[in-house]
Coordinates of C-alpha atoms and ligand atoms in Angstrom, one line a residue:
M1 CA -8.4 31.5 -7.6
K2 CA -4.4 30.9 -8.5
Y3 CA -3.6 27.2 -8.3
I4 CA -0.5 25.5 -6.9
V5 CA -0.4 21.8 -8.0
V6 CA 2.3 19.5 -6.5
T7 CA 3.2 16.2 -8.3
G8 CA 5.5 13.9 -6.9
G9 CA 8.1 11.9 -9.0
V10 CA 10.8 8.8 -8.6
M11 CA 9.1 6.9 -5.2
S12 CA 6.8 7.8 -2.8
G13 CA 7.8 8.8 1.0
L14 CA 9.7 12.2 -0.6
G15 CA 7.6 14.4 2.0
K16 CA 5.5 16.1 -0.9
G17 CA 3.0 16.8 2.4
I18 CA 5.4 18.6 4.3
T19 CA 6.9 20.3 1.1
A20 CA 3.4 21.5 0.2
A21 CA 2.3 22.1 3.6
S22 CA 5.5 24.4 3.7
I23 CA 4.8 26.4 0.4
G24 CA 1.4 27.1 1.9
R25 CA 2.9 28.2 5.3
L26 CA 5.3 30.8 3.0
L27 CA 2.3 32.3 1.3
V28 CA 0.8 32.8 4.6
E29 CA 3.8 34.3 6.0
M30 CA 2.7 36.5 2.3
G31 CA -0.3 37.6 3.7
Y32 CA -2.3 35.3 1.4
K33 CA -5.5 32.9 2.7
V34 CA -4.5 29.2 1.3
V35 CA -6.7 26.3 1.4
P36 CA -5.1 23.0 0.5
I37 CA -6.3 19.9 -0.8
K38 CA -5.1 16.1 -0.6
V39 CA -5.5 14.2 -3.4
D40 CA -5.2 10.3 -2.6
P41 CA -5.9 8.8 -5.7
Y42 CA -6.5 5.0 -3.4
I43 CA -10.3 3.5 -3.9
N44 CA -10.8 3.5 -0.6
I45 CA -13.5 6.5 0.7
D46 CA -11.2 7.6 3.4
A47 CA -8.7 6.7 5.7
G48 CA -10.6 5.4 8.2
T49 CA -10.4 1.4 7.7
M50 CA -6.4 1.6 7.0
N51 CA -4.0 0.0 8.9
P52 CA -1.4 2.1 10.6
F53 CA 1.2 -0.1 9.9
Q54 CA 0.7 0.5 6.1
H55 CA 0.1 3.6 6.3
G56 CA 1.0 5.4 9.6
E57 CA -1.2 7.2 11.8
V58 CA -5.3 8.1 10.8
Y59 CA -5.8 11.8 11.2
V60 CA -9.1 12.8 12.1
L61 CA -10.6 16.2 11.2
K62 CA -13.4 18.2 12.9
D63 CA -16.3 17.0 10.8
G64 CA -14.8 13.5 11.7
T65 CA -13.3 12.5 8.4
E66 CA -10.6 10.6 8.9
V67 CA -7.8 11.0 6.5
D68 CA -3.7 10.5 5.8
L69 CA -1.7 12.4 8.1
D70 CA -0.7 15.1 5.7
L71 CA -3.7 16.8 6.7
G72 CA -2.0 16.8 10.0
H73 CA 0.5 19.1 8.3
Y74 CA -1.4 21.5 6.1
E75 CA -3.3 22.3 9.3
R76 CA -0.7 22.4 11.4
F77 CA 1.6 24.6 9.3
I78 CA -1.1 26.7 7.3
G79 CA -3.2 27.2 10.3
V80 CA -6.3 25.8 8.7
E81 CA -9.2 23.8 10.0
L82 CA -9.6 21.6 7.3
T83 CA -13.1 18.9 6.5
G84 CA -13.6 15.5 4.6
D85 CA -13.6 17.7 1.4
H86 CA -10.7 19.4 1.4
N87 CA -9.2 15.2 1.2
V88 CA -10.6 14.0 -2.1
T89 CA -9.9 10.0 -3.2
T90 CA -10.5 8.2 -6.2
G91 CA -13.4 6.3 -4.0
K92 CA -15.2 9.8 -3.2
I93 CA -15.0 10.8 -7.1
Y94 CA -16.4 7.4 -8.2
R95 CA -18.8 7.3 -6.1
N96 CA -19.8 10.7 -7.1
V97 CA -20.1 9.7 -10.7
I98 CA -22.3 6.9 -10.2
E99 CA -24.2 8.2 -8.2
K100 CA -25.4 11.0 -11.0
E101 CA -25.5 8.2 -13.5
R102 CA -27.7 6.1 -11.5
K103 CA -29.9 9.5 -11.1
G104 CA -29.8 10.2 -14.8
E105 CA -27.8 13.6 -14.8
Y106 CA -25.8 11.9 -17.5
L107 CA -28.6 11.9 -20.0
G108 CA -28.3 8.9 -22.0
Q109 CA -24.6 9.4 -22.1
T110 CA -21.7 6.8 -22.0
V111 CA -19.8 7.7 -18.6
Q112 CA -16.1 8.0 -19.5
I113 CA -13.3 8.9 -17.0
I114 CA -12.5 11.7 -19.8
P115 CA -14.9 14.0 -19.4
H116 CA -17.2 12.7 -16.4
V117 CA -14.6 11.9 -13.9
T118 CA -12.0 14.7 -15.1
D119 CA -15.2 16.5 -14.7
E120 CA -16.0 15.5 -11.1
I121 CA -12.5 16.3 -9.9
K122 CA -11.6 19.9 -11.5
S123 CA -15.3 20.7 -10.4
W124 CA -14.8 19.0 -7.2
I125 CA -11.0 21.4 -6.8
R126 CA -13.0 24.7 -7.7
R127 CA -15.9 24.1 -5.5
V128 CA -14.0 23.5 -2.7
A129 CA -11.7 26.8 -3.5
K130 CA -14.5 28.7 -4.0
E131 CA -16.4 28.2 -0.9
S132 CA -13.2 28.5 1.3
G133 CA -13.1 32.5 0.1
A134 CA -8.9 32.0 0.0
D135 CA -6.7 33.5 -2.8
I136 CA -4.8 30.4 -3.7
C137 CA -5.8 26.7 -3.6
L138 CA -2.6 24.4 -2.7
V139 CA -3.7 21.0 -5.0
E140 CA -1.1 18.1 -3.3
I141 CA -1.4 14.8 -5.8
G142 CA -0.6 11.5 -3.6
G143 CA 1.2 9.0 -4.8
T144 CA 4.2 9.4 -7.8
V145 CA 3.7 10.4 -11.2
G146 CA 3.1 7.4 -13.8
D147 CA 1.2 5.0 -11.2
I148 CA -1.9 4.1 -12.4
E149 CA -4.3 5.1 -10.2
S150 CA -3.5 8.8 -10.5
M151 CA -3.7 9.0 -14.1
P152 CA -7.2 10.8 -14.2
F153 CA -5.8 13.5 -11.4
L154 CA -2.8 14.3 -13.6
E155 CA -5.0 14.3 -16.4
A156 CA -7.6 16.9 -14.7
V157 CA -4.7 18.9 -13.7
R158 CA -3.8 19.4 -17.0
Q159 CA -7.4 20.4 -18.5
M160 CA -7.2 23.0 -15.5
H161 CA -4.0 24.1 -16.7
N162 CA -5.8 25.3 -20.3
E163 CA -8.4 26.5 -18.6
E164 CA -7.3 28.7 -16.3
K165 CA -4.7 32.0 -16.8
E166 CA -1.2 31.4 -17.4
E167 CA -0.6 33.8 -14.3
D168 CA -3.3 31.4 -12.1
F169 CA -2.0 28.2 -11.5
A170 CA 1.7 27.0 -11.0
L171 CA 2.8 23.4 -11.0
I172 CA 5.8 22.1 -8.7
H173 CA 7.3 19.1 -8.8
V174 CA 8.9 17.4 -6.3
T175 CA 11.7 14.8 -7.0
L176 CA 14.8 12.6 -5.9
I177 CA 18.3 13.6 -6.3
P178 CA 20.4 10.4 -4.9
L179 CA 23.8 10.3 -4.1
D180 CA 26.0 7.9 -6.4
S181 CA 29.1 5.9 -4.4
G182 CA 31.3 9.3 -5.1
G183 CA 29.3 11.5 -3.8
E184 CA 28.2 12.9 -7.1
Q185 CA 24.2 14.5 -7.4
K186 CA 22.2 12.3 -10.0
T187 CA 20.2 13.9 -11.6
K188 CA 19.2 11.1 -14.1
P189 CA 15.8 9.6 -11.7
T190 CA 14.8 13.9 -11.9
Q191 CA 14.3 13.8 -16.0
H192 CA 12.9 10.7 -16.4
S193 CA 10.3 11.6 -13.7
V194 CA 9.4 15.2 -15.4
K195 CA 10.1 13.1 -19.0
E196 CA 7.0 11.7 -18.2
L197 CA 5.1 14.2 -16.8
R198 CA 5.5 15.9 -19.9
S199 CA 4.4 13.1 -21.6
L200 CA 0.9 13.6 -19.7
G201 CA 1.2 16.9 -21.0
L202 CA 2.6 18.8 -18.0
H203 CA 5.2 20.7 -17.3
P204 CA 6.4 22.0 -13.9
D205 CA 7.0 25.4 -13.1
V206 CA 9.6 24.6 -10.4
I207 CA 11.4 21.7 -9.9
V208 CA 12.0 20.9 -5.5
G209 CA 14.9 18.0 -5.4
R210 CA 14.6 16.0 -2.1
C211 CA 18.6 15.3 -1.4
K212 CA 20.6 14.4 1.4
E213 CA 22.7 17.8 0.9
K214 CA 22.4 21.1 -0.2
L215 CA 22.0 21.2 -4.5
R216 CA 24.8 22.1 -6.2
E217 CA 25.1 25.2 -8.5
A218 CA 26.0 22.2 -11.4
T219 CA 22.9 19.9 -10.0
K220 CA 20.6 22.6 -10.4
K221 CA 21.6 24.1 -14.1
K222 CA 21.4 20.6 -15.2
I223 CA 17.9 20.0 -13.7
S224 CA 17.2 23.5 -15.2
L225 CA 18.9 22.3 -18.8
F226 CA 17.2 19.1 -19.1
C227 CA 14.5 20.1 -17.4
D228 CA 13.5 23.4 -19.4
V229 CA 12.8 24.8 -16.3
P230 CA 14.8 28.1 -15.5
V231 CA 17.4 27.5 -12.0
E232 CA 16.4 29.4 -10.4
A233 CA 13.0 27.6 -10.0
V234 CA 15.4 24.7 -9.2
I235 CA 15.1 24.4 -5.1
S236 CA 17.0 22.4 -3.3
D237 CA 15.1 20.6 -0.5
D238 CA 17.6 18.9 1.0
D239 CA 17.5 17.2 5.1
A240 CA 16.2 19.8 7.9
G241 CA 17.1 18.9 11.5
D242 CA 13.1 19.4 11.7
I243 CA 10.1 19.5 9.2
Y244 CA 9.4 22.9 10.5
E245 CA 12.5 24.7 8.6
V246 CA 11.8 23.2 5.8
P247 CA 9.9 26.8 4.9
L248 CA 12.7 28.6 5.7
K249 CA 15.2 26.4 3.8
F250 CA 12.4 27.6 0.4
K251 CA 12.8 30.7 1.4
E252 CA 16.9 30.8 1.1
E253 CA 16.2 28.9 -1.9
G254 CA 13.6 31.6 -3.4
L255 CA 10.7 30.1 -4.0
D256 CA 8.4 32.5 -2.0
E257 CA 10.2 35.5 -4.7
Y258 CA 9.9 32.3 -7.6
L259 CA 5.9 32.1 -6.8
V260 CA 5.6 35.5 -6.3
K261 CA 6.7 35.9 -10.1
K262 CA 5.3 33.0 -11.3
L263 CA 1.6 33.8 -10.2
K264 CA 1.9 37.5 -10.2
L265 CA 1.2 38.3 -6.4
D266 CA 2.5 40.7 -4.4
K267 CA 3.7 40.5 -1.0
K268 CA 1.2 41.8 1.2
R269 CA 3.0 41.1 4.0
S270 CA 6.1 39.2 6.1
D271 CA 5.1 38.0 8.6
N272 CA 8.2 36.1 10.7
L273 CA 6.0 33.7 13.4
W274 CA 7.7 30.4 11.4
E275 CA 11.3 31.7 11.8
K276 CA 10.2 31.9 15.8
I277 CA 9.2 28.8 16.2
V278 CA 12.7 27.7 14.2
E279 CA 14.5 29.6 16.1
K280 CA 13.4 28.3 19.8
L281 CA 13.5 25.0 18.4
K282 CA 17.6 25.7 18.0
N283 CA 17.7 26.7 21.3
F284 CA 16.2 24.7 24.1
E285 CA 17.5 25.1 27.8
D286 CA 15.8 22.0 29.2
E287 CA 15.4 18.5 28.1
V288 CA 13.2 15.4 29.2
T289 CA 12.4 12.2 27.5
I290 CA 9.0 10.6 27.3
A291 CA 8.4 7.0 26.9
I292 CA 5.4 6.3 24.2
V293 CA 4.0 3.3 25.1
G294 CA 2.4 1.1 21.7
K295 CA 1.9 -1.0 19.2
Y296 CA 3.1 0.7 16.1
I297 CA 6.2 1.6 17.5
D298 CA 8.5 0.3 14.8
V299 CA 6.0 3.1 12.1
R300 CA 6.9 6.0 13.7
D301 CA 4.5 7.8 11.6
A302 CA 1.8 5.9 13.3
Y303 CA 1.8 7.9 16.9
L304 CA 2.8 12.1 14.2
S305 CA 0.5 13.9 15.9
I306 CA 1.9 12.9 19.3
R307 CA 5.1 13.4 18.3
E308 CA 4.3 16.6 16.9
A309 CA 2.1 18.0 20.1
L310 CA 4.9 16.8 22.2
K311 CA 7.1 19.2 20.4
H312 CA 4.7 22.0 21.0
G313 CA 4.5 21.8 24.4
G314 CA 8.3 21.4 24.5
I315 CA 8.5 24.6 22.4
V316 CA 6.4 26.7 25.6
C317 CA 7.9 25.4 27.9
N318 CA 11.4 26.0 26.5
C319 CA 11.9 22.3 26.4
K320 CA 13.3 19.5 23.8
V321 CA 11.3 16.5 24.0
N322 CA 13.2 13.3 23.9
V323 CA 10.8 10.1 23.1
L324 CA 11.8 6.9 24.4
W325 CA 9.5 4.0 22.0
I326 CA 8.1 0.9 24.4
D327 CA 6.6 -1.5 22.6
S328 CA 3.7 -2.5 24.7
E329 CA 3.9 -6.8 23.7
E330 CA 7.3 -6.4 25.0
L331 CA 6.7 -5.2 27.8
E332 CA 3.5 -7.8 28.8
K333 CA 6.1 -10.0 29.2
F334 CA 7.6 -8.6 32.4
K335 CA 6.0 -9.4 35.8
E336 CA 8.2 -6.2 37.5
I337 CA 9.2 -3.0 35.0
E338 CA 10.8 -0.4 35.3
I339 CA 10.9 2.6 33.0
E340 CA 13.4 5.2 33.2
T341 CA 11.9 8.7 32.0
D342 CA 10.5 11.8 32.9
G343 CA 7.0 10.8 31.6
I344 CA 4.8 8.4 30.1
L345 CA 2.5 8.7 27.3
V346 CA -0.3 5.7 26.4
P347 CA -1.7 7.0 22.8
G348 CA -5.0 5.6 21.6
G349 CA -5.6 2.0 20.5
F350 CA -7.2 -0.7 19.4
G351 CA -7.9 -4.5 20.4
K352 CA -6.1 -6.5 22.9
R353 CA -2.6 -7.4 21.9
G354 CA -0.2 -5.2 24.2
S355 CA -3.2 -3.6 26.4
E356 CA -2.2 -5.6 29.2
G357 CA 1.7 -4.3 28.9
K358 CA 0.0 -0.6 28.4
I359 CA -2.4 -0.9 31.5
A360 CA 1.6 -2.3 33.5
A361 CA 2.8 0.8 32.1
I362 CA -0.2 2.7 33.7
K363 CA 0.2 0.9 36.7
Y364 CA 4.0 2.0 36.6
A365 CA 3.6 6.0 36.0
R366 CA 0.7 5.8 39.1
E367 CA 2.1 3.7 41.6
N368 CA 5.6 5.7 41.1
D369 CA 4.3 9.1 40.6
I370 CA 5.9 9.3 37.1
P371 CA 3.8 12.4 34.9
F372 CA 1.2 10.3 32.8
L373 CA -1.0 11.5 29.5
G374 CA -3.4 9.0 28.3
I375 CA -5.0 9.3 25.2
C376 CA -8.3 7.6 24.3
F377 CA -7.1 3.7 24.6
G378 CA -5.0 5.3 27.3
F379 CA -7.4 6.5 28.7
Q380 CA -9.6 3.9 29.3
L381 CA -7.0 1.5 30.5
A382 CA -5.8 4.0 33.2
V383 CA -9.8 3.8 34.2
I384 CA -9.5 -0.1 33.9
E385 CA -6.1 0.0 35.8
F386 CA -7.6 1.9 38.5
A387 CA -10.3 -0.4 38.6
R388 CA -8.5 -3.2 39.3
N389 CA -5.1 -1.2 41.9
V390 CA -7.2 1.1 43.4
V391 CA -10.9 0.0 43.4
G392 CA -10.7 -3.5 43.7
L393 CA -12.0 -5.0 41.0
E394 CA -9.7 -7.4 40.0
D395 CA -11.2 -8.7 36.9
A396 CA -12.1 -4.9 35.3
N397 CA -11.6 -4.6 31.8
S398 CA -12.8 -3.3 28.8
S399 CA -15.7 -5.0 26.9
E400 CA -13.6 -4.8 23.3
L401 CA -11.1 -6.5 25.0
S402 CA -12.6 -9.3 27.2
D403 CA -15.5 -10.6 28.6
T404 CA -15.4 -9.7 32.2
P405 CA -18.1 -9.5 34.5
H406 CA -16.6 -5.7 35.2
P407 CA -17.0 -3.7 32.4
V408 CA -15.6 -0.3 33.4
I409 CA -15.1 0.4 29.9
D410 CA -18.7 -0.6 27.6
L411 CA -20.5 0.4 24.7
L412 CA -23.4 2.2 25.8
P413 CA -26.6 0.4 25.6
E414 CA -27.8 2.6 21.9
Q415 CA -24.3 2.0 20.8
K416 CA -24.5 -1.9 21.0
E417 CA -27.9 -1.7 19.0
V418 CA -25.9 -0.2 16.2
D419 CA -22.8 -2.1 16.6
K420 CA -25.0 -5.2 16.2
L421 CA -25.9 -3.6 12.8
G422 CA -21.7 -3.0 11.8
G423 CA -20.1 -0.9 13.9
S424 CA -19.8 2.7 14.7
M425 CA -17.8 5.2 15.5
R426 CA -17.4 8.6 17.7
L427 CA -15.9 10.9 15.4
G428 CA -14.6 14.3 15.2
E429 CA -15.0 17.3 17.2
I430 CA -17.3 17.7 20.3
E431 CA -18.1 19.8 22.9
V432 CA -16.8 18.8 26.2
E433 CA -17.4 20.2 29.8
V434 CA -14.8 21.0 31.9
K435 CA -15.3 21.1 35.7
P436 CA -14.4 23.9 37.0
N437 CA -11.3 23.8 39.9
T438 CA -9.9 20.6 38.6
I439 CA -6.4 20.2 36.6
A440 CA -8.2 20.2 33.6
H441 CA -9.9 24.0 34.4
K442 CA -6.5 25.1 35.4
L443 CA -4.9 23.8 31.6
Y444 CA -7.2 24.5 29.0
G445 CA -8.7 27.8 31.5
K446 CA -12.2 27.3 30.6
T447 CA -15.2 25.1 30.9
K448 CA -16.1 24.1 27.6
I449 CA -13.2 22.9 25.0
Y450 CA -13.9 21.6 21.7
E451 CA -11.7 18.5 20.5
R452 CA -11.7 15.4 18.1
H453 CA -13.0 12.4 18.7
R454 CA -12.3 8.6 17.3
H455 CA -13.7 6.2 19.7
R456 CA -16.3 3.3 20.1
Y457 CA -16.3 2.3 23.8
E458 CA -17.4 4.7 26.8
V459 CA -16.3 4.8 30.7
N460 CA -19.4 2.4 31.9
P461 CA -21.6 5.1 33.8
E462 CA -22.5 2.2 36.9
Y463 CA -19.2 2.5 37.8
I464 CA -18.6 6.1 38.2
E465 CA -19.6 6.4 41.6
E466 CA -17.7 3.6 43.1
I467 CA -14.3 5.0 41.2
T468 CA -14.4 8.3 42.2
K469 CA -15.1 7.6 45.9
H470 CA -11.6 5.9 45.3
G471 CA -10.3 9.3 44.3
L472 CA -10.1 9.5 40.6
V473 CA -11.9 12.7 39.4
F474 CA -13.5 12.8 36.0
S475 CA -12.7 16.2 35.4
G476 CA -14.4 16.6 31.7
Y477 CA -17.2 14.6 30.4
S478 CA -19.8 15.5 27.1
D479 CA -23.5 14.8 26.3
N480 CA -25.1 15.9 29.2
G481 CA -22.5 14.1 31.6
R482 CA -23.3 10.9 29.8
R483 CA -19.8 10.2 28.8
M484 CA -16.6 11.1 30.6
E485 CA -13.8 12.7 28.7
I486 CA -11.2 13.9 31.1
I487 CA -10.3 11.5 34.3
E488 CA -7.5 12.9 36.9
Y489 CA -5.5 11.7 39.6
P490 CA -5.1 14.9 42.0
K491 CA -3.1 12.7 44.6
N492 CA 0.1 12.2 41.8
R493 CA 1.7 15.0 40.6
F494 CA 0.5 14.8 36.8
F495 CA -1.7 11.6 36.5
F496 CA -4.2 12.6 33.3
A497 CA -5.9 11.2 31.1
T498 CA -8.5 12.2 27.7
Q499 CA -10.7 10.4 26.0
F500 CA -10.8 12.8 23.1
H501 CA -7.3 13.3 20.8
P502 CA -5.7 16.6 22.0
E503 CA -3.0 15.8 19.3
F504 CA -4.8 16.1 16.9
K505 CA -5.6 20.5 17.3
S506 CA -2.1 20.9 18.6
K507 CA -0.1 23.7 16.8
P508 CA 3.2 25.0 17.2
Y509 CA 2.2 28.3 17.9
D510 CA -1.0 27.0 20.2
P511 CA 0.1 24.0 22.1
S512 CA -2.7 21.2 23.2
P513 CA -3.0 22.2 26.8
P514 CA -2.6 18.5 28.2
F515 CA 0.7 17.7 26.3
V516 CA 1.9 21.3 28.0
G517 CA 1.0 19.6 31.3
L518 CA 3.0 16.9 30.9
I519 CA 5.8 18.3 30.0
K520 CA 5.6 20.9 32.9
A521 CA 5.3 17.8 35.5
A522 CA 7.7 16.2 33.7
I523 CA 10.5 19.6 34.2
D524 CA 9.3 19.4 37.4
Q525 CA 9.7 15.4 38.3
K526 CA 13.0 16.0 36.9
L527 CA 14.8 18.9 39.5
Ligands
LIG601 N1 -10.3 1.3 20.8 C1 -10.9 2.1 22.4 C2 -12.3 2.2 21.3 O1 -12.8 2.0 20.4 C3 -10.1 3.5 21.7 C4 -9.8 3.8 20.2 C5 -8.6 4.9 21.0 O2 -8.1 4.8 20.8 N2 -8.3 5.8 19.5 O3 -13.1 3.0 21.9

């Protein structure tokens, strides 16, 4: 097993996840099987309870683990399906150590960070690497070198470096190269951060320098000299037009060749799938605008996978997808609304704030036959809008949002029980049956699909018949028909919503069908 560890210096938010994912892509294109592991040094067990305002989107894996959005980059770039095992947090490591201690597995020893916590970290990484059957394990250490939280992880990495053969281990350090007021590329922060790394006993094999512009030769030489890495191992990571260009930039910089040399790999293949994707991204023929109506629009990362899925849909439709951000709380203030757009997307969400604004946008889409895609909360609100304005149940609502006599969206009885005990979320990949001869069937081309979920509320079975009578079609369901999963309104050109989150499985080379449907309809409506 080869290990590539990616650390970050200078500051957070440098796009280390994208760097790691791009390296993964390079290795995949050379014919290697890659398994990524993300280390998040926070104490939370997982990202499930984290606020999107602070952290961006909560990404959901197949097994239902709620994780940091970087895992989404891994799945999309590397083309793997991950589980909770691929996300190590301080919380998980300590939980294991404490459980072992309680069971007496440490045989009366004093349990300490070194060796017990570091051993736990190393054995987690090695176990996941081995079980995956991969050739190369890519480990990204979240946070910045020097953070107290990341210390045990960096120490574990140091020990691993010692224990593994030199040709089986590479450390890639991602730093920032700022420009001064005269436009000079400054290397001092990089020097300091490498110094910090070295004081922990680690030495980078490669330095990836994030910079607004391409790193000059002189800058690379300086970094090489002061940080003790060969000049060809200083990689320029200048701002890309699109994140999908990063793997190609790294190739241009010779990072693949350098890793081949350092890890004694041989290029088994030389695929160019990624090149083709980027080629398409750069040469779109069409252009549409989709409005995303949400609560977290100031934190664009809160809807990262949705933006990516729109892009993927655009790739097959040969169409650039622009996003118009609409704040659902703002929308609530208007009596009459008009949204100039080719399509409207209402994403997932929780709670009352902004929900009436989203309902207003859905009403606008339905009444004006604007292509519409609702996801999760967007699906539930579309059912509410329909119940209110077409079925005539004026006070229809979700019991998450109000105490209404018409809870068309509600908890299922057994869930009410669990909920009293502290809440339960329906998470992860679940089989959904698709009704034949529906739009959903046409889009997916199958009657059994597997999509990821993250919700608690459901369409209330008591209202399904009444709603159906008025023309809304429930075209997908799960749990033997107890839970509704897809709605469509055949009267409109495209009015479609899903209880699940199709965005999490969308890939640039395998776009999610509902997004393709939305974009195709948006293109048609423009004509
Ligand atoms: N708040 C809704 C529920 O819990 C929808 C959740 C979501 O959009 N992810 O069911």
